[in-house]
Each structure stands twice: as structure tokens, then as C-alpha cells.
Short mmCIF file of C-alpha atoms and ligand atoms in Angstrom, two decimals:
data_model
loop_
_atom_site.label_atom_id
_atom_site.label_comp_id
_atom_site.label_asym_id
_atom_site.label_seq_id
_atom_site.Cartn_x
_atom_site.Cartn_y
_atom_site.Cartn_z
CA MET A 295 0.07 0.18 -0.05
CA ASN A 296 1.52 3.79 -1.09
CA LEU A 297 1.32 6.73 1.09
CA ILE A 298 -1.54 8.32 -0.66
CA GLU A 299 -3.63 4.57 -0.67
CA ARG A 300 -2.50 4.69 3.07
CA VAL A 301 -3.41 8.63 3.27
CA ILE A 302 -7.09 7.69 1.97
CA ALA A 303 -7.58 4.64 4.26
CA ILE A 304 -7.40 6.93 6.74
CA SER A 305 -9.70 9.58 5.29
CA ARG A 306 -12.49 7.66 4.74
CA ARG A 307 -12.25 6.24 8.77
CA ARG A 308 -12.08 10.23 9.98
CA SER A 309 -15.13 11.42 7.18
CA PRO A 310 -17.34 9.64 7.60
CA TRP A 311 -20.43 10.56 5.50
CA ILE A 312 -23.98 8.86 6.61
CA CYS A 313 -27.08 9.12 5.09
CA ARG A 314 -30.70 8.12 6.39
CA LEU A 315 -32.84 5.69 4.60
CA ASN A 316 -35.47 4.90 6.28
CA ALA A 317 -37.23 1.79 5.35
CA GLY A 318 -40.56 1.41 7.19
CA SER A 319 -39.57 2.84 10.32
CA CYS A 320 -41.56 2.83 13.28
CA ASN A 321 -39.41 7.68 13.66
CA GLY A 322 -37.70 5.63 16.38
CA CYS A 323 -34.88 4.91 15.27
CA ASP A 324 -34.91 7.94 12.97
CA ILE A 325 -35.32 10.39 15.51
CA GLU A 326 -32.43 8.81 17.78
CA ILE A 327 -30.01 9.70 14.96
CA THR A 328 -30.77 14.22 15.47
CA PRO A 329 -30.08 14.09 18.74
CA LEU A 330 -25.69 12.92 17.27
CA LEU A 331 -25.67 16.45 15.68
CA SER A 332 -26.84 17.66 18.87
CA PRO A 333 -24.11 19.15 21.41
CA ARG A 334 -25.09 16.39 24.08
CA TYR A 335 -23.18 14.09 21.11
CA ASP A 336 -21.22 16.31 18.46
CA ALA A 337 -20.66 13.68 15.64
CA GLU A 338 -18.68 16.41 13.29
CA GLN A 339 -15.93 15.72 15.67
CA LEU A 340 -15.86 12.10 13.72
CA GLY A 341 -15.93 13.88 11.27
CA ILE A 342 -19.47 12.93 10.32
CA GLU A 343 -21.82 14.69 8.29
CA LEU A 344 -25.05 14.22 7.64
CA HIS A 345 -25.99 14.51 4.21
CA GLY A 346 -29.59 14.07 1.87
CA THR A 347 -28.62 12.92 -0.73
CA PRO A 348 -27.26 8.85 -1.44
CA LYS A 349 -24.35 10.45 -3.79
CA HIS A 350 -22.43 12.33 -1.23
CA ALA A 351 -23.14 9.10 1.06
CA ASP A 352 -20.80 6.35 2.64
CA ILE A 353 -22.92 5.21 5.02
CA VAL A 354 -26.14 4.56 5.02
CA LEU A 355 -28.03 3.40 7.74
CA ILE A 356 -30.96 1.64 7.19
CA SER A 357 -34.13 2.08 10.00
CA GLY A 358 -36.89 0.58 10.70
CA THR A 359 -38.62 -2.66 9.75
CA LEU A 360 -38.68 -3.96 6.07
CA THR A 361 -41.59 -3.53 3.76
CA LEU A 362 -42.81 -4.90 0.71
CA ARG A 363 -42.81 -1.50 -0.69
CA SER A 364 -39.71 -0.78 0.46
CA ARG A 365 -37.54 -3.65 -0.55
CA GLN A 366 -37.05 -2.01 -4.24
CA ALA A 367 -36.58 1.04 -2.58
CA ILE A 368 -33.89 0.16 -0.76
CA LEU A 369 -32.56 -1.79 -3.39
CA ASP A 370 -32.50 1.39 -5.23
CA ILE A 371 -30.32 3.85 -2.46
CA TYR A 372 -28.05 1.56 -2.22
CA ASP A 373 -27.01 0.67 -6.49
CA GLN A 374 -27.12 4.68 -5.91
CA VAL A 375 -24.43 5.00 -3.20
CA PRO A 376 -20.50 5.15 -5.23
CA ASN A 377 -17.86 2.74 -3.55
CA PRO A 378 -16.87 2.13 -0.89
CA LYS A 379 -19.44 2.52 1.26
CA ALA A 380 -21.34 0.70 3.85
CA VAL A 381 -24.57 -0.36 5.26
CA VAL A 382 -25.45 -0.22 9.40
CA ALA A 383 -28.94 -1.84 10.07
CA LEU A 384 -29.58 0.74 13.15
CA GLY A 385 -32.30 -0.89 15.46
CA SER A 386 -33.69 -4.69 15.70
CA CYS A 387 -36.49 -4.34 12.63
CA PRO A 388 -33.74 -4.62 10.04
CA SER A 389 -32.30 -7.91 11.66
CA SER A 390 -35.92 -9.78 12.19
CA GLY A 391 -38.95 -7.23 11.62
CA ASN A 392 -39.26 -6.32 15.03
CA VAL A 393 -42.49 -6.06 16.85
CA PHE A 394 -44.47 -5.53 13.11
CA ALA A 395 -42.94 -9.68 12.56
CA GLY A 396 -45.83 -11.53 10.00
CA SER A 397 -47.36 -8.34 9.43
CA PRO A 398 -48.71 -8.89 6.11
CA LEU A 399 -46.74 -6.28 4.32
CA VAL A 400 -43.64 -6.48 6.05
CA LEU A 401 -40.70 -8.89 4.83
CA SER A 402 -40.55 -11.55 7.26
CA CYS A 403 -36.45 -11.59 6.29
CA SER A 404 -33.50 -10.40 8.03
CA LEU A 405 -32.23 -6.67 6.29
CA ASP A 406 -29.18 -9.16 5.05
CA THR A 407 -31.37 -10.85 2.43
CA VAL A 408 -31.60 -7.22 1.08
CA VAL A 409 -28.74 -5.25 0.65
CA PRO A 410 -25.02 -6.64 2.40
CA VAL A 411 -25.05 -5.40 6.46
CA ASP A 412 -21.72 -4.70 7.70
CA VAL A 413 -22.39 -3.29 11.32
CA TRP A 414 -25.87 -4.08 13.06
CA VAL A 415 -27.15 -1.26 16.09
CA PRO A 416 -29.41 -3.12 18.53
CA GLY A 417 -31.60 -1.95 20.55
CA CYS A 418 -35.36 -0.57 20.06
CA PRO A 419 -34.10 2.14 20.10
CA PRO A 420 -30.91 2.02 20.15
CA ARG A 421 -29.31 4.80 21.90
CA PRO A 422 -27.80 7.52 19.66
CA GLN A 423 -24.10 6.46 21.39
CA ALA A 424 -24.58 2.83 20.46
CA ILE A 425 -25.63 4.66 17.03
CA LEU A 426 -22.16 6.91 16.90
CA ASP A 427 -20.47 3.95 17.39
CA GLY A 428 -21.33 1.67 14.96
CA ILE A 429 -21.33 4.10 12.83
CA ALA A 430 -17.42 5.07 14.31
CA ARG A 431 -16.99 0.94 13.58
CA ALA A 432 -18.08 0.38 9.75
CA ALA A 433 -15.76 4.10 8.66
CA LYS A 434 -12.88 1.87 10.66
CA LEU A 435 -14.00 -1.14 8.04
CA LEU A 436 -14.27 1.02 6.08
CA GLU A 437 -10.97 1.59 5.98
CA ASP A 438 -9.54 -1.48 6.41
CA GLY A 439 -11.30 -2.17 3.21
CA ALA A 440 -13.35 -5.13 4.96
CA THR A 441 -16.91 -4.18 4.67
CA LYS A 442 -18.64 -6.37 2.57
CA SER A 443 -19.40 -4.74 -0.72
CA GLN A 444 -15.97 -4.41 -0.92
CA LEU A 445 -14.66 -7.76 -0.32
CA ALA A 446 -17.16 -8.93 -2.53
CA LYS A 447 -15.12 -6.25 -4.85
CA SER A 448 -11.64 -8.34 -4.22
CA ARG A 449 -13.80 -11.34 -4.27
CA LEU A 450 -12.19 -12.74 -0.82
CA ALA A 451 -16.08 -12.84 0.26
CA GLY A 452 -17.50 -14.17 -3.17
CA SER A 453 -20.52 -12.78 -5.01
CA GLN A 454 -23.37 -10.30 -2.95
CA PRO A 455 -25.34 -12.17 -2.01
CA GLU A 456 -28.99 -12.77 -3.97
CA SER A 457 -31.50 -10.86 -1.87
CA ARG A 458 -33.92 -13.02 -3.04
CA CYS A 459 -35.70 -12.19 -0.26
CA GLY A 460 -39.59 -10.68 -1.15
CA ARG A 461 -39.76 -11.96 -4.82
CA PRO A 462 -42.62 -14.11 -5.98
CA SER A 463 -40.80 -17.56 -6.55
CA MET B 111 12.03 34.53 -15.64
CA ASN B 112 10.61 34.77 -17.91
CA ALA B 113 6.13 35.11 -18.82
CA VAL B 114 5.23 31.64 -19.15
CA TRP B 115 8.03 30.57 -15.76
CA SER B 116 5.30 33.20 -13.43
CA TYR B 117 2.55 32.41 -14.68
CA LEU B 118 2.88 29.13 -14.40
CA VAL B 119 4.25 29.44 -9.94
CA ALA B 120 1.96 32.13 -10.18
CA ILE B 121 -0.47 29.63 -10.79
CA ALA B 122 0.55 26.19 -9.72
CA VAL B 123 2.03 27.02 -6.20
CA TRP B 124 1.99 30.39 -5.00
CA PRO B 125 -0.11 31.92 -4.57
CA GLY B 126 -2.08 29.34 -6.74
CA LEU B 127 -3.17 26.21 -6.08
CA LEU B 128 0.00 24.64 -3.80
CA PHE B 129 -0.76 27.42 -1.35
CA ALA B 130 -4.85 28.07 -1.87
CA ALA B 131 -6.00 24.41 -1.20
CA PRO B 132 -4.06 25.03 2.30
CA LEU B 133 -4.87 27.99 2.94
CA GLY B 134 -8.53 27.48 1.68
CA TRP B 135 -8.97 23.78 3.96
CA LEU B 136 -7.91 26.64 7.25
CA GLU B 137 -10.73 28.74 6.41
CA LEU B 138 -12.89 26.29 5.96
CA TRP B 139 -11.94 24.26 9.07
CA PHE B 140 -11.46 27.76 11.06
CA MET B 141 -15.59 28.38 9.96
CA ARG B 142 -16.55 24.48 10.66
CA LYS B 143 -14.91 24.12 14.25
CA LEU B 144 -16.23 28.27 14.73
CA VAL B 145 -19.91 28.25 14.01
CA ALA B 146 -19.18 24.55 16.67
CA ARG B 147 -18.32 26.25 19.75
CA LEU B 148 -20.80 29.23 19.11
CA GLN B 149 -23.34 26.65 19.62
CA GLY B 150 -22.05 25.15 22.72
CA ARG B 151 -19.99 21.49 20.55
CA GLN B 152 -16.54 20.60 20.46
CA GLY B 153 -16.44 21.01 16.05
CA PRO B 154 -14.19 19.18 13.61
CA PRO B 155 -10.44 18.09 13.92
CA PHE B 156 -8.37 20.34 12.42
CA PHE B 157 -7.63 17.77 9.05
CA GLN B 158 -10.66 17.60 8.53
CA PRO B 159 -11.49 19.09 5.32
CA PHE B 160 -8.46 17.63 4.11
CA PHE B 161 -9.68 14.14 4.91
CA ASP B 162 -13.24 14.92 3.52
CA VAL B 163 -11.00 15.69 -0.32
CA MET B 164 -8.66 13.61 -0.35
CA LYS B 165 -11.73 9.97 0.90
CA LEU B 166 -13.83 12.18 -2.36
CA LEU B 167 -10.83 11.35 -4.48
CA GLY B 168 -10.39 7.77 -3.59
CA LYS B 169 -14.45 6.93 -3.78
CA GLU B 170 -15.90 6.34 -6.69
CA THR B 171 -18.35 8.22 -10.17
CA VAL B 172 -21.46 8.27 -10.11
CA ILE B 173 -23.12 9.69 -13.29
CA PRO B 174 -26.76 10.17 -13.81
CA ARG B 175 -28.09 7.97 -17.15
CA GLY B 176 -28.49 10.71 -19.79
CA VAL B 177 -26.01 13.18 -18.12
CA SER B 178 -23.38 13.94 -21.03
CA ARG B 179 -19.79 12.95 -19.90
CA GLY B 180 -17.54 14.97 -20.64
CA ILE B 181 -19.93 17.79 -19.96
CA PHE B 182 -20.23 16.14 -15.95
CA LEU B 183 -16.69 16.25 -15.64
CA ALA B 184 -15.74 19.08 -17.23
CA LEU B 185 -17.38 21.11 -15.24
CA PRO B 186 -15.49 20.77 -11.98
CA LEU B 187 -12.14 20.78 -13.64
CA VAL B 188 -13.07 24.28 -15.20
CA SER B 189 -14.48 25.26 -11.96
CA VAL B 190 -10.86 24.90 -10.53
CA ALA B 191 -8.76 26.45 -13.24
CA ALA B 192 -10.73 29.51 -13.18
CA VAL B 193 -10.45 30.97 -9.66
CA THR B 194 -7.05 29.57 -9.53
CA ALA B 195 -5.69 31.27 -11.85
CA ALA B 196 -7.68 34.83 -10.47
CA LEU B 197 -6.24 34.04 -7.08
CA ALA B 198 -3.12 34.31 -9.05
CA ILE B 199 -4.06 37.68 -10.49
CA VAL B 200 -4.30 38.89 -6.60
CA PRO B 201 -2.11 40.96 -6.19
CA LEU B 202 0.09 38.83 -3.33
CA PRO B 203 2.44 40.47 -1.66
CA GLY B 204 5.88 37.82 -4.15
CA ASN B 205 3.19 37.20 -6.87
CA PRO B 206 5.28 36.21 -9.50
CA VAL B 207 2.67 37.71 -12.33
CA PRO B 208 2.82 41.48 -13.47
CA SER B 209 0.44 43.39 -13.59
CA LEU B 210 -2.14 43.71 -17.21
CA PRO B 211 -3.75 46.57 -17.88
CA GLY B 212 -7.01 45.65 -17.23
CA ASP B 213 -6.47 42.74 -15.05
CA VAL B 214 -9.70 43.79 -12.43
CA VAL B 215 -11.42 43.39 -15.42
CA LEU B 216 -9.84 39.33 -16.10
CA LEU B 217 -10.54 38.93 -12.36
CA LEU B 218 -14.11 40.11 -11.81
CA TYR B 219 -15.00 37.52 -14.94
CA LEU B 220 -12.51 34.62 -13.89
CA MET B 221 -14.02 34.79 -9.93
CA GLU B 222 -17.73 34.45 -12.48
CA VAL B 223 -16.98 31.26 -13.67
CA PRO B 224 -16.92 29.20 -10.29
CA VAL B 225 -20.53 30.62 -10.31
CA LEU B 226 -21.53 29.24 -13.93
CA CYS B 227 -20.22 26.71 -13.65
CA GLU B 228 -22.15 25.30 -10.22
CA VAL B 229 -24.93 27.08 -12.38
CA LEU B 230 -24.52 24.64 -15.35
CA ALA B 231 -24.18 21.44 -12.86
CA GLY B 232 -27.20 22.02 -12.04
CA TYR B 233 -29.00 21.64 -15.26
CA VAL B 234 -26.89 19.74 -16.09
CA SER B 235 -27.78 17.03 -13.55
CA ARG B 236 -31.12 16.15 -15.08
CA SER B 237 -32.04 15.95 -10.93
CA ILE B 238 -34.62 18.04 -10.51
CA TYR B 239 -33.55 19.08 -6.86
CA GLY B 240 -30.42 20.26 -8.60
CA GLN B 241 -32.45 22.18 -11.34
CA VAL B 242 -34.25 24.16 -8.76
CA ALA B 243 -30.45 25.17 -6.25
CA ALA B 244 -28.77 25.88 -10.14
CA MET B 245 -31.91 28.39 -10.61
CA ARG B 246 -31.34 29.83 -7.17
CA GLU B 247 -27.38 30.23 -7.83
CA ALA B 248 -28.34 31.97 -11.49
CA ILE B 249 -30.89 34.86 -9.41
CA LEU B 250 -29.26 35.27 -5.99
CA SER B 251 -25.62 35.81 -8.76
CA LEU B 252 -27.85 38.71 -10.30
CA ALA B 253 -28.32 40.82 -6.92
CA TYR B 254 -25.29 39.77 -5.40
CA ASN B 255 -23.52 40.96 -7.99
CA LEU B 256 -24.35 44.82 -7.83
CA PRO B 257 -22.98 45.70 -4.77
CA PHE B 258 -20.28 42.65 -5.55
CA LEU B 259 -19.34 44.85 -8.84
CA VAL B 260 -19.46 48.42 -7.87
CA ALA B 261 -16.87 47.68 -4.62
CA ILE B 262 -14.19 46.77 -6.74
CA ILE B 263 -15.64 48.91 -9.75
CA ALA B 264 -15.57 52.62 -7.28
CA MET B 265 -12.61 51.55 -6.49
CA ALA B 266 -11.44 51.55 -9.87
CA GLN B 267 -12.87 54.18 -10.84
CA VAL B 268 -10.64 55.98 -8.03
CA ALA B 269 -7.44 55.09 -9.00
CA GLY B 270 -8.54 56.05 -12.42
CA SER B 271 -7.03 52.93 -14.08
CA PHE B 272 -8.49 48.90 -14.61
CA GLN B 273 -5.17 47.66 -12.62
CA MET B 274 -4.82 45.30 -9.99
CA ARG B 275 -1.42 47.31 -8.22
CA ALA B 276 -3.54 51.05 -8.57
CA LEU B 277 -5.47 49.45 -7.10
CA GLN B 278 -3.53 48.45 -4.12
CA GLU B 279 -1.68 51.70 -4.01
CA VAL B 280 -4.61 54.85 -3.64
CA PRO B 281 -4.20 56.92 -0.85
CA TYR B 282 -6.34 55.54 2.18
CA GLY B 283 -9.65 57.81 2.52
CA LEU B 284 -13.97 58.08 2.79
CA VAL B 285 -14.43 55.66 -0.67
CA HIS B 286 -12.46 52.31 1.38
CA LEU B 287 -13.97 53.01 3.70
CA LEU B 288 -17.76 53.02 1.68
CA ALA B 289 -17.10 50.20 -0.89
CA ALA B 290 -15.13 47.70 1.59
CA VAL B 291 -18.70 47.61 3.47
CA THR B 292 -20.73 47.15 0.17
CA PHE B 293 -18.05 44.90 -0.51
CA LEU B 294 -18.81 43.44 2.56
CA LEU B 295 -22.04 43.19 2.18
CA ALA B 296 -21.86 41.17 -1.25
CA LEU B 297 -19.96 38.56 0.09
CA PRO B 298 -22.47 36.34 2.51
CA ALA B 299 -24.00 35.38 -0.95
CA ARG B 300 -21.26 35.12 -2.69
CA MET B 301 -19.64 32.79 0.00
CA LYS B 302 -23.21 30.50 0.58
CA LEU B 303 -23.33 31.77 4.18
CA ASN B 304 -26.60 31.18 6.45
CA PRO B 305 -28.59 34.48 5.54
CA PHE B 306 -28.03 33.36 2.08
CA SER B 307 -27.22 29.95 1.70
CA ILE B 308 -30.84 29.81 -0.18
CA ALA B 309 -29.10 28.03 -3.60
CA ASN B 310 -27.71 25.34 -0.97
CA ALA B 311 -30.50 24.73 1.97
CA GLU B 312 -30.11 21.52 2.78
CA HIS B 313 -33.00 20.70 4.64
CA GLU B 314 -35.09 22.15 2.04
CA ILE B 315 -33.21 20.94 -1.42
CA ILE B 316 -31.34 18.26 -0.27
CA ALA B 317 -27.90 19.49 -0.74
CA ASP B 318 -26.75 22.59 -3.65
CA SER B 319 -26.36 22.24 -7.21
CA HIS B 320 -23.90 19.17 -7.14
CA ILE B 321 -26.19 17.37 -5.70
CA GLU B 322 -25.12 13.87 -8.72
CA TYR B 323 -21.63 14.73 -8.12
CA SER B 324 -19.73 12.12 -6.73
CA GLY B 325 -16.18 10.94 -6.00
CA PRO B 326 -13.44 12.87 -7.71
CA PRO B 327 -15.22 15.54 -9.48
CA LEU B 328 -17.13 16.36 -6.24
CA ALA B 329 -14.29 17.17 -4.07
CA LEU B 330 -12.94 19.49 -6.83
CA PHE B 331 -16.07 21.25 -6.47
CA LYS B 332 -14.84 21.26 -2.70
CA LEU B 333 -11.94 21.99 -3.78
CA SER B 334 -12.83 25.07 -5.50
CA HIS B 335 -15.36 26.82 -3.29
CA ALA B 336 -11.77 26.11 -1.01
CA ILE B 337 -10.08 28.32 -2.65
CA GLU B 338 -12.95 30.37 -3.08
CA VAL B 339 -13.71 31.77 0.27
CA VAL B 340 -9.59 32.33 -0.01
CA LEU B 341 -9.62 34.51 -2.45
CA LEU B 342 -12.72 36.68 -1.40
CA THR B 343 -11.19 36.73 1.91
CA GLU B 344 -7.94 37.93 0.63
CA LEU B 345 -9.27 40.10 -2.65
CA PHE B 346 -11.18 42.54 0.67
CA ALA B 347 -7.64 42.17 2.10
CA VAL B 348 -5.44 43.71 -0.63
CA VAL B 349 -8.40 46.40 -2.06
CA PHE B 350 -9.18 47.76 1.10
CA ILE B 351 -6.67 47.21 3.74
CA PRO B 352 -3.93 49.44 2.89
CA ALA B 353 -0.89 48.63 2.11
CA THR B 354 2.86 48.85 4.32
CA PRO B 355 6.02 49.17 2.65
CA TRP B 356 7.08 45.84 4.41
CA PRO B 357 5.80 43.30 2.00
CA LEU B 358 5.86 40.55 5.69
CA VAL B 359 3.98 42.34 6.98
CA ASN B 360 1.57 43.16 4.62
CA LEU B 361 1.11 39.13 4.40
CA VAL B 362 1.01 38.76 7.37
CA VAL B 363 -1.62 41.95 7.69
CA TYR B 364 -3.67 40.17 4.64
CA LEU B 365 -4.24 37.32 5.99
CA VAL B 366 -4.75 38.18 10.00
CA ALA B 367 -7.39 40.36 7.65
CA GLY B 368 -9.06 37.65 5.45
CA ILE B 369 -9.43 35.47 8.77
CA LEU B 370 -11.28 38.15 10.47
CA VAL B 371 -13.33 39.30 7.75
CA LEU B 372 -14.27 34.82 8.05
CA GLY B 373 -15.03 35.32 11.40
CA GLY B 374 -17.24 37.97 10.92
CA VAL B 375 -19.66 35.86 8.08
CA THR B 376 -19.33 32.93 10.24
CA LEU B 377 -21.41 35.22 13.64
CA LEU B 378 -23.32 36.21 11.12
CA ALA B 379 -24.14 33.16 9.87
CA THR B 380 -24.45 31.33 12.91
CA THR B 381 -27.04 34.22 14.67
CA THR B 382 -29.58 33.79 11.87
CA ALA B 383 -31.64 31.73 9.75
CA ARG B 384 -31.81 32.02 6.15
CA LEU B 385 -34.24 34.13 3.97
CA ARG B 386 -36.55 33.20 0.98
CA LEU B 387 -35.20 34.01 -2.07
CA THR B 388 -37.37 37.30 -2.44
CA GLN B 389 -36.45 38.74 0.51
CA ALA B 390 -32.56 38.42 -0.44
CA PHE B 391 -32.80 39.54 -3.70
CA ARG B 392 -35.16 42.36 -2.62
CA PHE B 393 -32.41 43.11 0.68
CA TYR B 394 -29.82 43.60 -2.38
CA TRP B 395 -31.90 45.53 -4.77
CA VAL B 396 -33.23 47.55 -1.67
CA TRP B 397 -30.12 48.43 1.05
CA GLY B 398 -27.09 46.69 -2.07
CA GLY B 399 -28.17 49.10 -4.91
CA LEU B 400 -28.39 51.86 -1.74
CA ALA B 401 -24.94 51.04 -0.58
CA SER B 402 -24.14 50.89 -4.19
CA ALA B 403 -25.31 54.11 -5.42
CA ILE B 404 -23.75 55.72 -1.67
CA THR B 405 -20.41 54.68 -2.70
CA MET B 406 -20.40 55.58 -6.60
CA ALA B 407 -21.03 59.65 -5.69
CA ALA B 408 -18.98 59.61 -2.70
CA THR B 409 -16.53 58.72 -5.66
CA LEU B 410 -17.28 61.38 -7.91
CA VAL B 411 -17.32 64.16 -4.95
CA ARG B 412 -13.35 63.31 -3.58
S1 SF4 C 13 -36.52 -0.32 16.20
FE1 SF4 C 13 -37.89 -0.05 17.29
S2 SF4 C 13 -37.83 2.51 17.19
FE2 SF4 C 13 -36.49 2.10 15.93
S3 SF4 C 13 -38.13 1.87 13.94
FE3 SF4 C 13 -38.24 -0.25 14.62
S4 SF4 C 13 -39.86 -0.64 16.43
FE4 SF4 C 13 -39.15 1.63 15.92
#
């Protein structure tokens, strides 16, 4: 790894820009992101910036239950994020459906079957400290080139998971 | 040293890229840190703007479907080239470029190029948000350019010449003060800072006109903005701060003045909320127009 690659790798850890994606959340998780920008948690110290567009983001925070309608939106927005990228799943909903599991319009599968998830932040909703920690871990993975999408690109972890979930078979 | 070399040195080293990029990052960091401290936060680490640009350089570029590749990639390059060339004209102490008659006109023209690039970037992106941002930027530039241009033209009128060195050597007087105030009126809008951050209103239209840009082209736009901040503050210092006979002292005075001006506009930005486009337009054409008229009148009665 030469010097410039090293500097870029460090910059990936020091400047993670995040983009929020609400996949059908009750809004609890999203509200817990706002305090990150407040004086108490001040995510800017870690170089974190909240951006509205996936084109500027490095890390996508996906919160909420996966629904039949949001599945395609998640895939579209994930594809718009330029590589290298990381995904952080916020709350218990993306992993299991949480209290909404089994509802008619809810996909009964985890986010991992739709897009590769790098960090899971459990909780309903997770505390802001936990979210910050999740973002910092994802940023560290970006530096090491160890996010799932980066590994898939370098063909270490095989191909990306086929997103079968929610498709009529 | 022949002319070609002096231009190359001025654009690439001093006061061009090699000097302006780190100074721009320092000034951007200073603004972000000041905003954070005023809001009771800790704020970003010192190297943050540098890390942001380096990270963007290492990212992939996504070009939206249906967008012409050439113009999409050329716009950020043109923007950086124009602001760097504009900075090379500013007669900072030790600038190797010879003073040309009429370089004020060239400077003002080059300073419009990044604005034009931004408007075009919004329109070519095929994003509705980008187009709204481009429209806002274009309308706002019609507003803030009135006091901005008048401030510089009034100084040229007093100097009797459109040459940067002549502007610098005008004996200090009332016109300086009036023109400086007029220039400062236009500064927040030119820097896209808060009461006039209408074109980059992240809560209304998600981002500025670079919304569809990612990776290295976005990094170039960020770099262009950093150099533009240096250009505006140093232009203010060179034209409106009285020069001493010692170049080194001048340099220190110019840099300090630039930081002070930035502190002022940042303070304004943190204490105000965003105006609507019509309000900003009216502000510039009423109060900016009034200041321009007074400044021009002062050049005549002098
Ligand atoms: S994890 Fe809890 S707070 Fe978060 S979206 Fe699901 S139900 Fe709401």
C-alpha cells in the first residue's frame, strides 16, 4: 500500500458521511439520529456529516421494518451510493421485523438478504451512543477495506448475496 | 524568469494551488470550528477538510443516466482552474505575475466562472433538486453581484485604472470604507453562508447544485469552494486594507484580515436563519443598491 492509498484509507475512517434511509421505521430510530448532531453527542468530532443524498454518502443507515414496498427502494438507493460503502442497520426492526413481524405487508426476513449489512446496532430504539459506535465501527471497516461490499469486490467473500427475499417465487 | 514561468509558478505554487488549497482548508476548518463552538459543540478536527477531499478522491464516480459525460466531468475542472487563475492575478506580496492593464476585468470575469459552473452543474445533472438549486444560484448571483461589482468598480474609478496594482496604491480615503462595506454586504451570499444560503439549502432541496456529483468531481468542487474562500478574503484584504512598505508585514496583515472577515461572516451565519429568495433579492437590490449608489457618489464628490 503506497502513501496515497494509505492517506485515502485513513480519510475514509476520518470522514464518514452518512445518509439516512427509512425503510418503514416507526420513526423512533430516526429520532435517535438527530441527537448525534446536537452539542451533547456532536458527531462532527468524528468527521461525520449527515447528507441528504446517497450520492454523497459513505455509510447508509437503514432503519425500520422492511416492507413489500420499501424493498425496491432500498436496493435502488444502495446502488446509488458510490463505492466503497458500508451499511449500518439501526434497531431491531431490520434484523427481525421486531414487533411488526408477521404483519401482511412486512417482509419476514432480515435486511441481510436484501443488501449486505456491515454493522448491526440493536435496540428499540438504539441509544445515540450505540449509533455513534456503529458508525465508527463501519468507518473503521471502510479504512480496513473490510466492508462486505469491498470484500465482494476483491472477490474474497464471493459474490454479493442474491436478494431473493420478497420476490414471488 | 520569463513570463510563462512566472504565470506557471503563480498558478501552481504561489499564490495558486499549492498555497491556496491548504489555506482554504485551514479557513474552512476555522469556519466550521467557530460555528461548532458558538453552538456549544466541539467541532471537527483540524485536518477535517483535508480528509473530506482525500476521501472523495478515493471514491467511485457515479454518472447519472442520460447526462453528457464530458460536460459533467469538465465543469468541476473548469471551476478549479478559473478560481486558481483568478487568485494568481491578485497582487499578493511576492506574486510573480506582472501587472497587466485591465486585469481587474479579467479577475471579475474569472470570479464569475465558478458560479456559472455551479449553475450548469445543477442543470446538467437532470435532478430536479439540482435544477432548483441552479435556478436559485443564478437568480441570487444577479442580486449579490450588484454591490460586489460596484465595490470593485468604485475603487477602479478612484484609481483611474483597471489595474490591480493601481487599486492597491490608491491613497486611503472615505471611498475605501464605503466600498469595503458594500463588498462585505455581498460577501455572505458569494460564500453561500447562512442568511443567503438559499442555493445550498440542505433542508429544503437536500443539497446544492452538486447533488448528483460524487467522488473526484465532487472533491474538485469542494476544492474550488475552498480556493474561492481564500480568493474572496484575500481580494478584500488586498483592495481595502492599507498596504505597508514591507511585503512580509503586508502578507501577515492580509492573512489576519482574511481570517477576521471570515470570523465576521461566520458569526452572521450562525446567528441568522435562511431568507427566502425574494427577500434576499429585495435586500440586495434595495440595501445593496443604496450602498452602491452612495459608494459611487463618494467617488464623484471626492
Ligand atoms: S427498532 Fe424500534 S424504534 Fe426502531 S424502527 Fe423498529 S420499532 Fe421503531
